[in-house]
CSV table of C-alpha atoms in Angstrom, one decimal:
chain,number,residue,atom,x,y,z
A,1,UNK,CA,0.0,0.0,0.0
A,2,UNK,CA,1.4,3.4,-1.0
A,3,UNK,CA,0.5,6.9,0.0
A,4,UNK,CA,1.7,10.2,-1.4
A,5,UNK,CA,2.5,13.1,0.9
A,6,UNK,CA,1.7,16.7,-0.1
A,7,UNK,CA,5.4,17.3,-0.5
A,8,UNK,CA,5.6,14.7,-3.3
A,9,UNK,CA,7.2,11.9,-1.3
A,10,UNK,CA,6.1,8.4,-1.8
A,11,UNK,CA,6.1,6.1,1.2
A,12,UNK,CA,6.0,2.4,0.7
A,13,UNK,CA,5.6,-0.2,3.5
A,14,UNK,CA,8.2,-3.0,3.2
A,15,UNK,CA,8.1,-6.4,4.7
A,16,UNK,CA,10.2,-5.2,7.7
A,17,UNK,CA,8.0,-2.2,8.4
A,18,UNK,CA,10.7,0.2,7.1
A,19,UNK,CA,9.5,3.2,5.0
A,20,UNK,CA,11.4,4.5,2.0
A,21,UNK,CA,11.1,8.2,1.6
A,22,UNK,CA,12.0,9.9,-1.8
A,23,UNK,CA,11.3,13.6,-2.0
A,24,UNK,CA,11.7,15.4,-5.4
A,25,UNK,CA,11.0,19.1,-5.8
A,26,UNK,CA,9.0,20.0,-8.9
A,27,UNK,CA,11.2,23.0,-9.4
A,28,UNK,CA,14.3,20.8,-9.6
A,29,UNK,CA,13.5,18.9,-12.8
A,30,UNK,CA,17.0,18.9,-14.3
A,31,UNK,CA,16.2,21.3,-17.2
A,32,UNK,CA,18.1,24.6,-17.6
A,33,UNK,CA,15.3,26.6,-19.0
A,34,UNK,CA,11.6,26.4,-20.1
A,35,UNK,CA,12.5,25.8,-23.7
A,36,UNK,CA,14.4,22.6,-22.8
A,37,UNK,CA,11.5,21.5,-20.6
A,38,UNK,CA,9.0,21.9,-23.4
A,39,UNK,CA,11.3,20.1,-25.9
A,40,UNK,CA,11.6,17.1,-23.6
A,41,UNK,CA,8.0,16.9,-22.5
A,42,UNK,CA,6.3,17.7,-25.8
A,43,UNK,CA,9.0,16.1,-28.0
A,44,UNK,CA,9.5,19.1,-30.2
A,45,UNK,CA,12.6,20.9,-31.5
A,46,UNK,CA,14.3,23.6,-29.4
A,47,UNK,CA,13.4,26.2,-32.0
A,48,UNK,CA,9.7,25.2,-31.9
A,49,UNK,CA,9.8,25.4,-28.1
A,50,UNK,CA,11.3,28.9,-28.2
A,51,UNK,CA,8.7,30.0,-30.8
A,52,UNK,CA,5.9,28.9,-28.5
A,53,UNK,CA,7.4,30.6,-25.5
A,54,UNK,CA,7.8,33.9,-27.5
A,55,UNK,CA,4.1,33.7,-28.6
A,56,UNK,CA,2.8,33.0,-25.1
A,57,UNK,CA,2.7,36.6,-23.8
A,58,UNK,CA,0.5,37.7,-26.7
A,59,UNK,CA,-2.1,34.9,-26.6
A,60,UNK,CA,-2.2,33.9,-22.9
A,61,UNK,CA,-3.5,35.9,-20.0
A,62,UNK,CA,-1.0,37.2,-17.5
A,63,UNK,CA,-0.9,37.8,-13.8
A,64,UNK,CA,-0.1,41.4,-12.7
A,65,UNK,CA,2.0,42.5,-9.8
A,66,UNK,CA,-1.0,42.7,-7.4
A,67,UNK,CA,-2.3,39.3,-8.5
A,68,UNK,CA,-4.9,40.6,-10.9
A,69,UNK,CA,-5.6,38.8,-14.2
A,70,UNK,CA,-4.4,40.7,-17.3
A,71,UNK,CA,-6.0,39.6,-20.6
A,72,UNK,CA,-4.0,38.6,-23.5
A,73,UNK,CA,-2.5,41.4,-25.6
A,74,UNK,CA,-4.0,40.0,-28.8
A,75,UNK,CA,-7.5,39.0,-27.6
A,76,UNK,CA,-8.9,38.2,-31.1
A,77,UNK,CA,-5.9,36.1,-32.0
A,78,UNK,CA,-5.9,34.4,-28.6
A,79,UNK,CA,-9.5,33.4,-28.8
A,80,UNK,CA,-9.0,31.9,-32.2
A,81,UNK,CA,-5.9,30.0,-31.1
A,82,UNK,CA,-7.6,28.7,-27.9
A,83,UNK,CA,-10.5,27.4,-30.0
A,84,UNK,CA,-8.0,25.6,-32.3
A,85,UNK,CA,-9.2,27.6,-35.3
A,86,UNK,CA,-5.8,29.0,-36.0
A,87,UNK,CA,-2.5,27.0,-36.2
A,88,UNK,CA,0.2,28.0,-33.7
A,89,UNK,CA,2.6,28.9,-36.5
A,90,UNK,CA,0.1,31.2,-38.1
A,91,UNK,CA,-0.4,32.9,-34.8
A,92,UNK,CA,3.3,33.6,-34.5
A,93,UNK,CA,3.4,35.1,-38.0
A,94,UNK,CA,0.5,37.4,-37.2
A,95,UNK,CA,1.9,38.4,-33.8
A,96,UNK,CA,5.3,39.2,-35.2
A,97,UNK,CA,3.8,41.4,-38.0
A,98,UNK,CA,1.7,43.3,-35.4
A,99,UNK,CA,4.7,44.0,-33.4
A,100,UNK,CA,6.6,45.2,-36.5
A,101,UNK,CA,4.0,47.9,-37.3
A,102,UNK,CA,3.2,48.8,-33.8
A,103,UNK,CA,5.2,52.0,-33.9
A,104,UNK,CA,4.2,52.9,-37.5
A,105,UNK,CA,0.5,53.3,-37.3
A,106,UNK,CA,-2.5,53.9,-35.0
A,107,UNK,CA,-4.2,51.4,-32.8
A,108,UNK,CA,-7.3,51.2,-34.9
A,109,UNK,CA,-5.3,50.1,-37.9
A,110,UNK,CA,-3.5,47.4,-35.8
A,111,UNK,CA,-6.9,46.1,-34.6
A,112,UNK,CA,-8.2,45.9,-38.1
A,113,UNK,CA,-5.0,44.1,-39.2
A,114,UNK,CA,-5.4,41.6,-36.4
A,115,UNK,CA,-9.0,40.9,-37.3
A,116,UNK,CA,-8.3,40.5,-41.0
A,117,UNK,CA,-5.2,38.3,-40.5
A,118,UNK,CA,-6.9,36.1,-37.9
A,119,UNK,CA,-9.8,35.5,-40.3
A,120,UNK,CA,-7.3,34.7,-43.1
A,121,UNK,CA,-5.5,32.2,-40.8
A,122,UNK,CA,-8.8,30.4,-40.1
A,123,UNK,CA,-9.3,29.8,-43.8
A,124,UNK,CA,-5.8,29.2,-45.1
A,125,UNK,CA,-2.3,27.8,-44.4
A,126,UNK,CA,0.6,29.6,-42.7
A,127,UNK,CA,2.4,30.2,-46.0
A,128,UNK,CA,-0.6,32.3,-47.3
A,129,UNK,CA,-0.8,34.0,-44.0
A,130,UNK,CA,2.8,35.1,-44.3
A,131,UNK,CA,2.1,36.6,-47.8
A,132,UNK,CA,-0.9,38.5,-46.4
A,133,UNK,CA,1.0,39.9,-43.4
A,134,UNK,CA,3.7,41.1,-45.8
A,135,UNK,CA,1.1,43.0,-47.8
A,136,UNK,CA,-0.2,44.6,-44.7
A,137,UNK,CA,3.3,45.6,-43.6
A,138,UNK,CA,4.2,47.0,-47.0
A,139,UNK,CA,1.0,49.1,-47.1
A,140,UNK,CA,1.6,50.5,-43.6
A,141,UNK,CA,5.4,51.0,-44.0
A,142,UNK,CA,5.8,51.6,-47.8
A,143,UNK,CA,9.4,53.0,-47.5
A,144,UNK,CA,10.6,50.6,-44.9
A,145,UNK,CA,13.2,51.3,-42.3
A,146,UNK,CA,15.9,53.6,-43.7
A,147,UNK,CA,19.2,51.8,-43.5
A,148,UNK,CA,22.2,53.4,-41.8
A,149,UNK,CA,25.4,54.3,-43.5
A,150,UNK,CA,27.1,51.3,-41.9
A,151,UNK,CA,24.5,48.9,-43.3
A,152,UNK,CA,24.9,50.5,-46.8
A,153,UNK,CA,28.7,50.0,-46.7
A,154,UNK,CA,28.2,46.4,-45.8
A,155,UNK,CA,25.7,45.7,-48.6
A,156,UNK,CA,27.2,47.6,-51.5
A,157,UNK,CA,29.7,46.1,-53.8
A,158,UNK,CA,30.3,44.4,-57.2
A,159,UNK,CA,30.0,40.6,-57.0
A,160,UNK,CA,31.5,38.3,-59.7
A,161,UNK,CA,29.2,35.3,-59.5
A,162,UNK,CA,30.6,31.9,-60.6
A,163,UNK,CA,27.4,30.8,-62.2
A,164,UNK,CA,27.5,31.0,-66.0
A,165,UNK,CA,24.6,30.6,-68.4
A,166,UNK,CA,25.2,29.9,-72.1
A,167,UNK,CA,28.8,30.9,-71.7
A,168,UNK,CA,28.0,34.4,-70.2
A,169,UNK,CA,29.4,35.7,-67.0
A,170,UNK,CA,27.2,36.8,-64.2
A,171,UNK,CA,27.9,40.1,-62.4
A,172,UNK,CA,25.8,41.7,-59.7
A,173,UNK,CA,26.2,45.3,-58.4
A,174,UNK,CA,24.7,46.9,-55.3
A,175,UNK,CA,25.5,50.6,-55.5
A,176,UNK,CA,24.6,53.8,-53.5
A,177,UNK,CA,22.6,56.6,-55.1
A,178,UNK,CA,25.7,58.5,-56.1
A,179,UNK,CA,27.4,55.3,-57.5
A,180,UNK,CA,24.2,54.4,-59.4
A,181,UNK,CA,24.0,57.8,-61.1
A,182,UNK,CA,27.6,57.5,-62.2
A,183,UNK,CA,27.1,54.0,-63.7
A,184,UNK,CA,23.8,54.9,-65.4
A,185,UNK,CA,25.3,58.0,-66.9
A,186,UNK,CA,28.0,56.0,-68.4
A,187,UNK,CA,25.7,53.2,-69.6
A,188,UNK,CA,23.1,55.5,-71.1
A,189,UNK,CA,25.6,56.9,-73.6
A,190,UNK,CA,25.0,53.8,-75.7
A,191,UNK,CA,21.2,54.2,-75.7
A,192,UNK,CA,21.2,57.6,-77.5
A,193,UNK,CA,18.9,57.0,-80.5
A,194,UNK,CA,20.8,59.6,-82.5
A,195,UNK,CA,23.9,57.5,-82.4
A,196,UNK,CA,23.7,55.4,-85.5
A,197,UNK,CA,26.2,53.3,-87.3
A,198,UNK,CA,26.5,53.4,-91.1
A,199,UNK,CA,26.9,50.4,-93.4
A,200,UNK,CA,30.1,49.9,-95.3
A,201,UNK,CA,29.9,51.5,-98.8
A,202,UNK,CA,29.9,49.3,-101.8
A,203,UNK,CA,30.1,50.0,-105.5
A,204,UNK,CA,26.4,49.7,-106.1
A,205,UNK,CA,24.8,50.5,-102.7
A,206,UNK,CA,25.0,53.9,-101.0
A,207,UNK,CA,25.9,54.3,-97.4
A,208,UNK,CA,22.9,54.3,-95.1
A,209,UNK,CA,22.1,53.8,-91.4
A,210,UNK,CA,22.3,50.3,-90.0
A,211,UNK,CA,19.3,48.9,-88.1
A,212,UNK,CA,20.3,48.5,-84.4
A,213,UNK,CA,18.9,45.2,-83.2
A,214,UNK,CA,20.3,45.4,-79.7
A,215,UNK,CA,18.0,45.4,-76.7
A,216,UNK,CA,18.2,48.1,-74.1
A,217,UNK,CA,20.0,45.8,-71.7
A,218,UNK,CA,22.6,45.0,-74.4
A,219,UNK,CA,23.0,48.8,-75.1
A,220,UNK,CA,23.5,49.5,-71.4
A,221,UNK,CA,26.2,46.8,-71.1
A,222,UNK,CA,28.0,48.1,-74.2
A,223,UNK,CA,27.9,51.6,-72.7
A,224,UNK,CA,29.5,50.4,-69.5
A,225,UNK,CA,32.1,48.3,-71.3
A,226,UNK,CA,32.9,51.2,-73.6
A,227,UNK,CA,33.3,53.6,-70.7
A,228,UNK,CA,35.7,51.1,-69.0
A,229,UNK,CA,37.6,50.7,-72.3
A,230,UNK,CA,38.0,54.5,-72.7
A,231,UNK,CA,39.3,54.7,-69.1
A,232,UNK,CA,41.9,52.1,-69.9
A,233,UNK,CA,43.3,54.3,-72.7
A,234,UNK,CA,43.9,57.3,-70.4
A,235,UNK,CA,47.0,55.6,-68.9
A,236,UNK,CA,45.8,56.5,-65.4
A,237,UNK,CA,44.8,53.0,-64.4
A,238,UNK,CA,47.2,50.4,-62.9
A,239,UNK,CA,49.1,48.6,-65.6
A,240,UNK,CA,48.7,45.2,-64.1
A,241,UNK,CA,45.0,45.5,-63.5
A,242,UNK,CA,45.2,43.8,-60.1
A,243,UNK,CA,47.0,40.7,-61.4
A,244,UNK,CA,50.0,39.3,-59.7
A,245,UNK,CA,53.3,40.3,-61.4
A,246,UNK,CA,54.9,37.6,-63.7
A,247,UNK,CA,58.5,37.1,-64.6
A,248,UNK,CA,59.6,35.4,-67.8
A,249,UNK,CA,63.2,34.1,-68.1
A,250,UNK,CA,64.9,32.3,-71.0
A,251,UNK,CA,67.7,29.7,-71.0
A,252,UNK,CA,69.6,27.8,-73.7
A,253,UNK,CA,68.8,24.2,-74.0
A,254,UNK,CA,72.5,23.3,-73.7
A,255,UNK,CA,72.7,25.1,-70.4
A,256,UNK,CA,69.5,23.4,-69.2
A,257,UNK,CA,70.9,20.0,-70.2
A,258,UNK,CA,74.2,20.6,-68.4
A,259,UNK,CA,72.3,21.6,-65.2
A,260,UNK,CA,70.2,18.5,-65.4
A,261,UNK,CA,73.2,16.3,-65.9
A,262,UNK,CA,75.1,18.1,-63.0
A,263,UNK,CA,77.7,19.3,-65.5
A,264,UNK,CA,79.2,22.6,-64.3
A,265,UNK,CA,81.1,23.4,-67.5
A,266,UNK,CA,80.2,26.9,-68.6
A,267,UNK,CA,78.5,27.4,-71.9
A,268,UNK,CA,78.8,30.3,-74.4
A,269,UNK,CA,75.5,29.7,-76.0
A,270,UNK,CA,73.3,31.3,-73.3
A,271,UNK,CA,70.9,34.0,-74.2
A,272,UNK,CA,69.1,36.6,-72.1
A,273,UNK,CA,68.9,35.6,-68.4
A,274,UNK,CA,68.2,37.0,-65.0
A,275,UNK,CA,70.4,36.7,-61.9
A,276,UNK,CA,68.8,35.5,-58.7
A,277,UNK,CA,70.2,35.0,-55.2
A,278,UNK,CA,71.8,31.7,-56.2
A,279,UNK,CA,73.4,32.5,-59.5
A,280,UNK,CA,72.3,32.5,-63.1
A,281,UNK,CA,68.7,31.2,-63.5
A,282,UNK,CA,67.1,31.0,-66.9
A,283,UNK,CA,63.7,29.6,-68.2
A,284,UNK,CA,62.0,28.7,-71.6
A,285,UNK,CA,63.9,26.8,-74.2
A,286,UNK,CA,65.1,28.5,-77.4
């Protein structure tokens, strides 16, 4: 016969009349935080456990400092979630979106947004709910948060992608407003409709304008390449173009044969060479 004490101890009567007392505190469950507790008890991932804990303050009633009951922040969403009409993941998507626009609009708009998205979540899956929340956010905050100068410096740049399609190289540029104006000014020089190319004259046909079949994208690329080619003719760009310096040395085949056969007899047939730290070193056979 067993009996459980209020403290949680279980007392069992043995054959010798001795009682075994085992007391375990419910607060000492061996888990470091609530997320690990939910993961173990509900058999969910740690990310899912943290998501549910982050959603709890918005959809569950709270207890105030004086012991009073505080209703959930999102009452409409909380009622739908408690009635199992809205999936938990959809509730997280809606709650996150409402927090995003909280400082950007008035309370009436937020209430209408909560009602509309909750109704959408009752009738569709979380993926569609995410699309609708983005539409609401874009309408309320059309310009979005203005990035700082540090963020712009981190995002800008020219990226040489390795992916090729039909033998064409892929380049991607993220530029500031000033850099964009410079690039577009150079590229638009090739889109001028007054710039026409004439056909080569023949004995029977007169010279006339040639039909330009290039697309606008092709013209922009030609304008940028042309501007770069013109800059290279100014002589103000580095001559090596960022490539590592290369050294070319020549050596007579007789000298090379003697070095390979460990013959130190000098040869008079050597051509141009360069002297290194260890003597006369020559490359490329004549």
